[in-house]
Amino acid sequence: MRFPDLTGVFDVGTLLETNVRLGVTGLRRAGKTVFVTALVDNLLKAGRLPFLDVVSSGRFQASRLRPQPDPDVPRFDVEGHLAALAGPEPRWPDTTKGIGQLRVSIRYQPGSALLRTVQPVATLNLDIVDYPGEWLLDLPLLRLSFAEWSGLTLDLAQQAPRDGLSALWRHWLADIDPTAPAEETAARQGAALYTDYLHACRRADTLLSLIQPGRFVEPGDMKDAPLLTFCPLSGGLGGRGSLWELMENRYEAYKTNVVRRFFTDHFARLDRQIVLIDVLGALNAGPYGMADMKRALELSLEPFRHGASGWFDWLFGSKIDRVLFAATKADHIAAHQHAHLRGLLDQLVGNARSAIRFDGAAVETMAIAAVKCTESVTTEHEGRQLRCVRGTPVGRDRPTVLFPGEIPDNADAFPPGREHPYNFLPFRPPADLGRDPRGLPHIRLDQALQFLLGDYLE
């Protein structure tokens, strides 16, 4: 049982009102916006949550949207995203371009008879923050100097498949003297070429995940700001007035004014965390995409404060005491493959999971689908029984039965000589999503909620 929030007035009226801040984190294409939308829709309707104990035990009363706690943060447009998913022509919501926040208040009866005598109804205020996945990759910059970041970034840019994507920027680097007097024209040219390289990584078929700084490709309200006019440099350190000093100063200002502020205002206040991971996308991308995603995940999770919570969290800041790693889009494969997908996820996050458990936090892994777009079916092909999925692939206009392929049992199991051996197709939202009053269909969203919030709802 979590301790109630004691930062407000301590009286009977607020004793059983608890606040929890859930961090929905993950790299791009993992489906954070769809996850938040489906989570909110299902909490408001509560018709598809049989494995959430507060619902199955009959103690759930109702949920409603409430004013968010941070008035300076834009509101997450859950209504607009639901309209896109459940409208007459269903489509996936637009990708997140900036930060958004939402509060859902859950009213329920406490499980303890003693607590029910004090107050028969309790409230859990769930605060959720959505943001572009690229911003998560800025967090590792907090521990790197400009020289360290430049060296690591250049080393990575020289390796396949990034070497071809970064050729123009590296050619510019070869002709630039970082110790020469600073010129704004040179700084802007270098930043533009480096930004073009990052966009090329973002578009690459190999699903490159490690893209820094994140605001270069998703600037939000900082578009065209001088603070984004820098790039890594090679060569020796420059003195006062040099191009190196100019770039270094802007890098440090970016860390202070953007990264550290974003971390302090949002991530440092998290109580629980779910990390969404597009494992199927990494398989499609091949070994480079898989390795790059693993590296990006491990780096992005290092700055978070994980560990068991205690009495003094209100004084020193909260810790994240439960972390769920979730492989998304589980509906894109047949149901019998979900265990294999989870096993692959276990390998992908093995190092990060061990580090978080060592810090004292509880960790779980799952294969989920925030919005279920397919049905598992069995068909016969050349005398064999194949377990397939039936849904409408993106780019088609009618349901199709497809054999999506088998999930490998090892993250390194890529057939030799085949750069992209897997092709797990994306699917469109079903045409009837808006007709069911029980909430958006899903796979294990209720089990994810039970792990993340179940103890708060006891």
Short mmCIF file of C-alpha atoms in Angstrom, two decimals:
data_model
loop_
_atom_site.label_atom_id
_atom_site.label_comp_id
_atom_site.label_asym_id
_atom_site.label_seq_id
_atom_site.Cartn_x
_atom_site.Cartn_y
_atom_site.Cartn_z
CA MET A 1 0.00 0.00 0.00
CA ARG A 2 1.45 3.37 -1.00
CA PHE A 3 1.56 6.16 1.55
CA PRO A 4 -0.93 8.96 0.78
CA ASP A 5 0.36 12.30 -0.48
CA LEU A 6 1.00 14.39 2.63
CA THR A 7 2.05 17.60 0.91
CA GLY A 8 -1.46 19.07 1.19
CA VAL A 9 -3.66 19.66 4.21
CA PHE A 10 -3.69 16.60 6.48
CA ASP A 11 -7.33 15.98 7.25
CA VAL A 12 -9.97 13.31 6.71
CA GLY A 13 -11.12 14.95 3.48
CA THR A 14 -7.70 14.55 1.81
CA LEU A 15 -6.33 11.51 3.63
CA LEU A 16 -7.36 9.09 0.89
CA GLU A 17 -6.60 11.31 -2.11
CA THR A 18 -3.30 10.25 -3.64
CA ASN A 19 -1.31 11.66 -6.54
CA VAL A 20 0.86 9.48 -8.77
CA ARG A 21 2.91 10.66 -11.72
CA LEU A 22 3.29 8.08 -14.48
CA GLY A 23 6.09 8.53 -16.98
CA VAL A 24 5.18 7.10 -20.38
CA THR A 25 8.65 6.96 -21.88
CA GLY A 26 10.08 5.35 -24.98
CA LEU A 27 11.79 6.01 -28.24
CA ARG A 28 10.03 7.27 -31.36
CA ARG A 29 7.57 5.00 -33.17
CA ALA A 30 6.90 3.06 -29.98
CA GLY A 31 3.30 4.33 -29.77
CA LYS A 32 3.31 6.60 -26.71
CA THR A 33 0.46 8.82 -27.95
CA VAL A 34 -1.73 5.82 -28.80
CA PHE A 35 -0.90 4.21 -25.45
CA VAL A 36 -1.88 7.28 -23.43
CA THR A 37 -5.09 7.69 -25.46
CA ALA A 38 -6.10 4.04 -25.00
CA LEU A 39 -5.20 4.10 -21.29
CA VAL A 40 -7.38 7.14 -20.65
CA ASP A 41 -10.28 5.83 -22.76
CA ASN A 42 -10.27 2.50 -20.93
CA LEU A 43 -10.07 4.12 -17.49
CA LEU A 44 -13.00 6.39 -18.32
CA LYS A 45 -15.15 3.48 -19.58
CA ALA A 46 -13.67 0.57 -17.56
CA GLY A 47 -15.36 -2.07 -19.71
CA ARG A 48 -12.24 -3.90 -20.84
CA LEU A 49 -10.11 -4.11 -17.68
CA PRO A 50 -10.78 -7.60 -16.22
CA PHE A 51 -7.22 -7.98 -14.90
CA LEU A 52 -7.21 -4.66 -13.04
CA ASP A 53 -8.07 -5.79 -9.52
CA VAL A 54 -9.97 -2.67 -8.51
CA VAL A 55 -12.35 -3.32 -11.43
CA SER A 56 -12.66 -7.10 -11.15
CA SER A 57 -13.34 -6.86 -7.38
CA GLY A 58 -16.17 -4.37 -7.92
CA ARG A 59 -14.45 -1.57 -6.01
CA PHE A 60 -14.04 0.74 -9.02
CA GLN A 61 -16.64 3.53 -9.10
CA ALA A 62 -15.74 5.97 -11.88
CA SER A 63 -12.99 7.99 -13.56
CA ARG A 64 -13.05 11.48 -14.97
CA LEU A 65 -10.69 13.98 -16.53
CA ARG A 66 -9.62 16.74 -14.17
CA PRO A 67 -7.62 19.98 -14.60
CA GLN A 68 -3.94 19.15 -14.91
CA PRO A 69 -1.57 20.16 -12.11
CA ASP A 70 0.84 22.18 -14.30
CA PRO A 71 -1.06 25.03 -16.02
CA ASP A 72 1.99 26.07 -18.06
CA VAL A 73 2.14 22.69 -19.86
CA PRO A 74 -0.08 22.17 -22.94
CA ARG A 75 -2.95 19.72 -22.45
CA PHE A 76 -2.70 16.28 -24.06
CA ASP A 77 -5.39 16.29 -26.77
CA VAL A 78 -7.06 13.01 -25.85
CA GLU A 79 -10.34 14.01 -27.49
CA GLY A 80 -8.61 14.77 -30.81
CA HIS A 81 -6.65 11.52 -30.72
CA LEU A 82 -9.79 9.51 -29.93
CA ALA A 83 -11.59 11.21 -32.81
CA ALA A 84 -8.79 10.13 -35.15
CA LEU A 85 -8.92 6.52 -33.92
CA ALA A 86 -12.67 6.09 -33.64
CA GLY A 87 -13.97 8.40 -36.36
CA PRO A 88 -15.77 7.36 -39.56
CA GLU A 89 -12.38 6.94 -41.27
CA PRO A 90 -10.09 5.68 -38.48
CA ARG A 91 -6.44 6.71 -38.61
CA TRP A 92 -3.51 6.76 -36.24
CA PRO A 93 -3.01 10.07 -34.39
CA ASP A 94 -0.29 12.41 -35.57
CA THR A 95 3.09 11.94 -33.95
CA THR A 96 3.82 14.07 -30.92
CA LYS A 97 5.55 17.37 -31.73
CA GLY A 98 5.65 18.85 -28.22
CA ILE A 99 4.90 18.12 -24.60
CA GLY A 100 1.37 17.43 -23.32
CA GLN A 101 -0.11 16.58 -19.93
CA LEU A 102 -3.33 15.08 -18.63
CA ARG A 103 -4.84 14.17 -15.23
CA VAL A 104 -7.31 11.31 -14.75
CA SER A 105 -8.95 10.96 -11.33
CA ILE A 106 -10.04 7.44 -10.33
CA ARG A 107 -12.67 7.02 -7.61
CA TYR A 108 -12.75 3.65 -5.85
CA GLN A 109 -13.55 1.89 -2.60
CA PRO A 110 -10.46 1.01 -0.55
CA GLY A 111 -9.80 -2.70 -0.16
CA SER A 112 -9.14 -2.35 3.54
CA ALA A 113 -12.20 -2.44 5.80
CA LEU A 114 -10.36 -0.14 8.24
CA LEU A 115 -9.78 2.49 5.57
CA ARG A 116 -13.40 2.25 4.43
CA THR A 117 -14.55 3.20 7.93
CA VAL A 118 -12.50 6.41 7.70
CA GLN A 119 -13.59 7.29 4.17
CA PRO A 120 -15.68 4.92 2.04
CA VAL A 121 -14.41 6.37 -1.25
CA ALA A 122 -10.81 7.20 -2.18
CA THR A 123 -9.36 9.07 -5.15
CA LEU A 124 -6.22 8.41 -7.15
CA ASN A 125 -5.09 11.34 -9.31
CA LEU A 126 -3.08 9.93 -12.21
CA ASP A 127 -0.90 12.50 -13.97
CA ILE A 128 0.48 11.54 -17.38
CA VAL A 129 2.99 13.39 -19.55
CA ASP A 130 3.48 12.81 -23.30
CA TYR A 131 6.44 14.18 -25.26
CA PRO A 132 8.40 13.44 -28.47
CA GLY A 133 10.49 10.29 -28.16
CA GLU A 134 13.57 12.12 -29.44
CA TRP A 135 13.65 14.29 -26.31
CA LEU A 136 14.34 11.22 -24.18
CA LEU A 137 17.73 10.81 -25.88
CA ASP A 138 18.83 14.24 -24.62
CA LEU A 139 19.09 13.01 -21.04
CA PRO A 140 22.50 11.28 -21.45
CA LEU A 141 23.98 14.64 -22.48
CA LEU A 142 23.76 15.79 -18.86
CA ARG A 143 26.84 13.75 -17.93
CA LEU A 144 28.91 14.49 -21.08
CA SER A 145 31.17 17.45 -21.79
CA PHE A 146 31.16 18.95 -25.26
CA ALA A 147 34.48 17.26 -26.06
CA GLU A 148 33.22 13.86 -24.85
CA TRP A 149 29.95 14.15 -26.76
CA SER A 150 31.74 15.29 -29.92
CA GLY A 151 34.12 12.33 -29.81
CA LEU A 152 31.39 9.75 -29.20
CA THR A 153 29.11 11.24 -31.86
CA LEU A 154 31.81 11.37 -34.51
CA ASP A 155 32.89 7.79 -33.78
CA LEU A 156 29.28 6.65 -34.21
CA ALA A 157 28.84 8.69 -37.42
CA GLN A 158 31.82 6.90 -39.00
CA GLN A 159 30.26 3.46 -38.51
CA ALA A 160 27.84 1.77 -40.90
CA PRO A 161 25.08 2.54 -41.68
CA ARG A 162 25.58 6.10 -40.40
CA ASP A 163 28.76 6.70 -42.39
CA GLY A 164 26.89 7.26 -45.64
CA LEU A 165 24.23 9.39 -43.98
CA SER A 166 26.79 11.67 -42.31
CA ALA A 167 29.14 12.10 -45.30
CA LEU A 168 28.31 15.75 -46.07
CA TRP A 169 28.58 16.84 -42.44
CA ARG A 170 31.87 14.98 -41.95
CA HIS A 171 33.23 16.51 -45.15
CA TRP A 172 32.43 19.95 -43.68
CA LEU A 173 34.19 18.95 -40.44
CA ALA A 174 37.32 17.99 -42.34
CA ASP A 175 37.57 21.49 -43.85
CA ILE A 176 36.84 23.42 -40.63
CA ASP A 177 39.44 24.59 -38.12
CA PRO A 178 37.72 24.61 -34.70
CA THR A 179 40.50 26.80 -33.27
CA ALA A 180 39.85 29.56 -35.83
CA PRO A 181 37.88 32.69 -34.85
CA ALA A 182 34.17 32.00 -34.47
CA GLU A 183 31.93 32.95 -37.36
CA GLU A 184 28.16 32.71 -37.12
CA THR A 185 27.97 31.65 -40.76
CA ALA A 186 30.17 28.62 -40.09
CA ALA A 187 28.22 27.70 -36.97
CA ARG A 188 24.91 27.81 -38.81
CA GLN A 189 26.25 25.83 -41.75
CA GLY A 190 27.65 23.12 -39.50
CA ALA A 191 24.43 22.93 -37.47
CA ALA A 192 22.34 22.69 -40.66
CA LEU A 193 24.44 19.86 -42.10
CA TYR A 194 24.41 18.01 -38.78
CA THR A 195 20.62 18.44 -38.52
CA ASP A 196 20.23 17.06 -42.05
CA TYR A 197 22.26 14.03 -40.96
CA LEU A 198 20.00 13.49 -37.94
CA HIS A 199 16.89 13.68 -40.13
CA ALA A 200 18.46 11.13 -42.46
CA CYS A 201 19.01 8.82 -39.47
CA ARG A 202 15.39 9.32 -38.52
CA ARG A 203 14.19 8.34 -42.00
CA ALA A 204 16.55 5.39 -42.38
CA ASP A 205 15.12 1.92 -42.96
CA THR A 206 17.43 0.65 -40.23
CA LEU A 207 15.31 2.47 -37.59
CA LEU A 208 18.25 4.34 -36.05
CA SER A 209 17.23 5.43 -32.56
CA LEU A 210 20.23 7.26 -31.11
CA ILE A 211 19.55 10.80 -32.37
CA GLN A 212 21.04 13.68 -30.36
CA PRO A 213 20.15 16.40 -29.61
CA GLY A 214 16.47 15.56 -29.86
CA ARG A 215 15.33 19.16 -30.30
CA PHE A 216 17.22 19.36 -33.58
CA VAL A 217 14.63 17.07 -35.21
CA GLU A 218 11.66 17.91 -32.94
CA PRO A 219 12.28 21.52 -31.85
CA GLY A 220 8.80 22.16 -30.45
CA ASP A 221 8.57 25.87 -29.61
CA MET A 222 12.34 26.33 -30.11
CA LYS A 223 12.35 26.23 -33.92
CA ASP A 224 15.03 28.58 -35.37
CA ALA A 225 16.35 29.42 -31.88
CA PRO A 226 20.11 30.23 -31.77
CA LEU A 227 20.37 27.70 -28.95
CA LEU A 228 20.03 24.95 -31.59
CA THR A 229 22.89 26.29 -33.71
CA PHE A 230 25.78 24.03 -32.78
CA CYS A 231 27.17 20.62 -33.71
CA PRO A 232 29.95 18.24 -32.63
CA LEU A 233 33.46 19.23 -33.66
CA SER A 234 36.67 17.28 -34.19
CA GLY A 235 40.23 18.32 -33.54
CA GLY A 236 41.85 20.24 -30.72
CA LEU A 237 40.24 22.55 -28.20
CA GLY A 238 39.89 26.17 -29.22
CA GLY A 239 40.73 29.22 -27.16
CA ARG A 240 38.73 32.34 -26.39
CA GLY A 241 36.70 33.55 -29.35
CA SER A 242 37.15 30.33 -31.33
CA LEU A 243 34.50 28.31 -33.16
CA TRP A 244 35.06 25.53 -30.62
CA GLU A 245 34.27 27.89 -27.73
CA LEU A 246 31.12 29.13 -29.49
CA MET A 247 29.84 25.59 -30.12
CA GLU A 248 30.78 24.46 -26.61
CA ASN A 249 28.97 27.41 -25.00
CA ARG A 250 25.81 26.69 -26.98
CA TYR A 251 26.01 22.99 -26.12
CA GLU A 252 26.29 23.79 -22.40
CA ALA A 253 23.45 26.31 -22.68
CA TYR A 254 21.31 23.65 -24.37
CA LYS A 255 22.02 21.24 -21.52
CA THR A 256 21.19 23.86 -18.88
CA ASN A 257 18.18 25.59 -20.44
CA VAL A 258 16.58 22.68 -22.25
CA VAL A 259 17.71 19.25 -21.05
CA ARG A 260 18.20 19.88 -17.32
CA ARG A 261 15.04 21.98 -17.10
CA PHE A 262 12.99 19.36 -18.91
CA PHE A 263 14.37 16.61 -16.67
CA THR A 264 13.76 18.59 -13.48
CA ASP A 265 10.26 19.73 -14.42
CA HIS A 266 9.01 16.33 -15.60
CA PHE A 267 11.20 13.23 -15.30
CA ALA A 268 12.63 13.92 -11.84
CA ARG A 269 9.08 13.92 -10.41
CA LEU A 270 8.04 10.49 -11.69
CA ASP A 271 6.68 7.79 -9.37
CA ARG A 272 6.12 5.01 -11.91
CA GLN A 273 7.47 4.45 -15.40
CA ILE A 274 6.49 2.46 -18.47
CA VAL A 275 9.04 2.18 -21.27
CA LEU A 276 7.42 1.41 -24.63
CA ILE A 277 9.61 -0.38 -27.18
CA ASP A 278 8.93 -1.16 -30.84
CA VAL A 279 10.70 -4.53 -30.89
CA LEU A 280 9.01 -5.55 -34.14
CA GLY A 281 10.24 -2.37 -35.80
CA ALA A 282 13.78 -3.16 -34.65
CA LEU A 283 13.48 -6.66 -36.13
CA ASN A 284 12.33 -5.17 -39.42
CA ALA A 285 15.30 -2.79 -39.34
CA GLY A 286 17.85 -5.58 -39.03
CA PRO A 287 20.87 -6.04 -36.75
CA TYR A 288 21.98 -2.38 -36.92
CA GLY A 289 18.55 -1.17 -35.89
CA MET A 290 18.35 -3.68 -33.05
CA ALA A 291 21.80 -2.78 -31.71
CA ASP A 292 21.16 0.96 -32.02
CA MET A 293 17.85 0.67 -30.16
CA LYS A 294 19.46 -1.30 -27.33
CA ARG A 295 22.22 1.29 -26.96
CA ALA A 296 19.74 4.18 -27.01
CA LEU A 297 17.51 2.58 -24.37
CA GLU A 298 20.37 1.91 -21.98
CA LEU A 299 21.73 5.44 -22.32
CA SER A 300 18.35 7.13 -21.93
CA LEU A 301 17.46 5.26 -18.73
CA GLU A 302 20.69 6.04 -16.86
CA PRO A 303 19.66 9.52 -15.56
CA PHE A 304 16.40 8.32 -13.94
CA ARG A 305 16.25 7.91 -10.18
CA HIS A 306 15.06 4.35 -9.59
CA GLY A 307 14.65 2.64 -6.24
CA ALA A 308 12.25 1.80 -3.46
CA SER A 309 10.19 4.72 -2.16
CA GLY A 310 10.07 5.65 1.50
CA TRP A 311 8.90 8.10 4.13
CA PHE A 312 11.19 10.96 3.10
CA ASP A 313 10.42 11.07 -0.64
CA TRP A 314 8.34 14.22 -0.08
CA LEU A 315 11.50 15.97 1.16
CA PHE A 316 14.18 14.70 -1.23
CA GLY A 317 12.09 14.01 -4.33
CA SER A 318 10.34 10.85 -5.43
CA LYS A 319 11.96 7.74 -6.81
CA ILE A 320 10.60 5.51 -9.55
CA ASP A 321 9.87 2.29 -7.70
CA ARG A 322 8.15 0.33 -10.49
CA VAL A 323 9.23 0.12 -14.12
CA LEU A 324 7.42 -1.77 -16.87
CA PHE A 325 9.15 -2.53 -20.16
CA ALA A 326 6.48 -3.16 -22.81
CA ALA A 327 6.93 -4.46 -26.34
CA THR A 328 4.21 -2.67 -28.28
CA LYS A 329 2.15 -3.73 -31.32
CA ALA A 330 1.74 -7.30 -30.12
CA ASP A 331 -1.40 -7.53 -32.25
CA HIS A 332 0.77 -7.49 -35.38
CA ILE A 333 1.75 -11.12 -34.71
CA ALA A 334 -0.29 -14.22 -33.83
CA ALA A 335 -1.13 -14.70 -30.15
CA HIS A 336 1.09 -17.78 -29.74
CA GLN A 337 4.10 -15.58 -30.63
CA HIS A 338 3.56 -13.14 -27.75
CA ALA A 339 5.73 -15.18 -25.38
CA HIS A 340 8.56 -15.10 -27.92
CA LEU A 341 8.14 -11.33 -28.30
CA ARG A 342 8.40 -10.91 -24.55
CA GLY A 343 11.48 -13.16 -24.47
CA LEU A 344 13.14 -11.01 -27.12
CA LEU A 345 12.27 -7.91 -25.10
CA ASP A 346 13.86 -9.52 -22.02
CA GLN A 347 17.12 -9.88 -23.94
CA LEU A 348 16.95 -6.36 -25.33
CA VAL A 349 16.52 -4.69 -21.92
CA GLY A 350 18.46 -7.22 -19.85
CA ASN A 351 21.25 -4.85 -18.76
CA ALA A 352 18.88 -1.96 -18.01
CA ARG A 353 16.52 -4.24 -16.08
CA SER A 354 19.36 -5.60 -13.92
CA ALA A 355 20.59 -2.09 -13.11
CA ILE A 356 17.10 -0.92 -12.12
CA ARG A 357 16.50 -3.98 -9.93
CA PHE A 358 19.87 -3.41 -8.26
CA ASP A 359 18.68 0.09 -7.36
CA GLY A 360 15.67 -1.44 -5.59
CA ALA A 361 12.80 -0.91 -8.03
CA ALA A 362 10.38 -3.62 -9.17
CA VAL A 363 10.65 -4.43 -12.89
CA GLU A 364 8.35 -6.34 -15.23
CA THR A 365 8.20 -7.01 -18.98
CA MET A 366 5.11 -7.54 -21.16
CA ALA A 367 4.00 -7.76 -24.77
CA ILE A 368 1.05 -5.38 -25.25
CA ALA A 369 -1.07 -3.63 -27.84
CA ALA A 370 -2.66 -0.36 -26.72
CA VAL A 371 -5.19 -0.68 -29.56
CA LYS A 372 -5.87 -4.16 -30.93
CA CYS A 373 -6.14 -4.06 -34.73
CA THR A 374 -6.13 -7.75 -35.68
CA GLU A 375 -7.54 -11.14 -34.79
CA SER A 376 -5.52 -14.36 -34.56
CA VAL A 377 -6.79 -16.98 -37.00
CA THR A 378 -5.66 -20.41 -38.18
CA THR A 379 -5.42 -21.25 -41.88
CA GLU A 380 -4.17 -24.22 -43.87
CA HIS A 381 -1.39 -23.83 -46.44
CA GLU A 382 0.05 -26.78 -48.36
CA GLY A 383 -1.16 -29.16 -45.70
CA ARG A 384 0.23 -27.12 -42.80
CA GLN A 385 -1.73 -25.30 -40.13
CA LEU A 386 -0.53 -21.71 -39.98
CA ARG A 387 -1.39 -19.28 -37.19
CA CYS A 388 -2.02 -15.96 -38.85
CA VAL A 389 -3.50 -12.54 -38.18
CA ARG A 390 -6.46 -10.92 -39.90
CA GLY A 391 -6.56 -7.14 -40.22
CA THR A 392 -6.21 -4.28 -42.70
CA PRO A 393 -2.55 -3.47 -43.42
CA VAL A 394 -1.59 0.17 -43.87
CA GLY A 395 -1.98 1.03 -47.56
CA ARG A 396 -4.81 -1.44 -48.16
CA ASP A 397 -8.56 -0.94 -47.92
CA ARG A 398 -9.87 -4.34 -46.84
CA PRO A 399 -9.07 -6.98 -44.20
CA THR A 400 -6.50 -9.58 -45.17
CA VAL A 401 -5.28 -12.82 -43.58
CA LEU A 402 -1.49 -12.73 -43.29
CA PHE A 403 1.22 -15.00 -41.93
CA PRO A 404 3.48 -12.43 -40.24
CA GLY A 405 6.40 -14.78 -39.67
CA GLU A 406 8.02 -16.19 -36.57
CA ILE A 407 9.70 -14.18 -33.82
CA PRO A 408 13.33 -15.32 -33.35
CA ASP A 409 14.37 -16.65 -29.96
CA ASN A 410 17.53 -14.54 -29.90
CA ALA A 411 18.07 -10.82 -30.44
CA ASP A 412 21.11 -11.64 -32.59
CA ALA A 413 19.29 -14.23 -34.72
CA PHE A 414 19.38 -12.55 -38.13
CA PRO A 415 19.79 -14.88 -41.10
CA PRO A 416 23.19 -14.34 -42.78
CA GLY A 417 23.20 -12.51 -46.08
CA ARG A 418 19.79 -10.90 -45.55
CA GLU A 419 19.97 -7.29 -44.41
CA HIS A 420 16.22 -7.04 -43.67
CA PRO A 421 14.97 -10.61 -43.08
CA TYR A 422 11.80 -9.63 -41.22
CA ASN A 423 8.77 -7.76 -42.48
CA PHE A 424 6.13 -7.35 -39.77
CA LEU A 425 3.48 -5.16 -41.38
CA PRO A 426 1.73 -2.21 -39.69
CA PHE A 427 -2.08 -2.28 -39.56
CA ARG A 428 -4.77 0.37 -39.76
CA PRO A 429 -7.18 0.94 -36.86
CA PRO A 430 -10.33 -1.20 -37.26
CA ALA A 431 -13.35 0.51 -38.76
CA ASP A 432 -15.60 -0.18 -35.75
CA LEU A 433 -13.47 1.24 -32.92
CA GLY A 434 -16.00 3.96 -32.07
CA ARG A 435 -19.01 1.64 -31.80
CA ASP A 436 -18.11 -0.23 -28.61
CA PRO A 437 -18.91 1.64 -25.36
CA ARG A 438 -16.56 -0.57 -23.31
CA GLY A 439 -13.40 1.21 -24.44
CA LEU A 440 -10.74 0.68 -27.09
CA PRO A 441 -9.82 -3.00 -27.55
CA HIS A 442 -6.31 -3.85 -26.39
CA ILE A 443 -3.92 -6.60 -25.39
CA ARG A 444 -2.80 -6.64 -21.72
CA LEU A 445 -3.36 -2.95 -21.09
CA ASP A 446 -5.22 -3.95 -17.92
CA GLN A 447 -2.30 -6.12 -16.77
CA ALA A 448 0.06 -3.22 -17.39
CA LEU A 449 -2.16 -0.95 -15.28
CA GLN A 450 -2.33 -3.54 -12.51
CA PHE A 451 1.46 -3.68 -12.25
CA LEU A 452 1.88 0.09 -12.46
CA LEU A 453 -1.04 1.23 -10.28
CA GLY A 454 -2.54 -1.79 -8.54
CA ASP A 455 -0.98 -1.12 -5.14
CA TYR A 456 -2.18 2.50 -5.23
CA LEU A 457 -5.73 1.21 -5.74
CA GLU A 458 -5.76 -1.24 -2.82
#
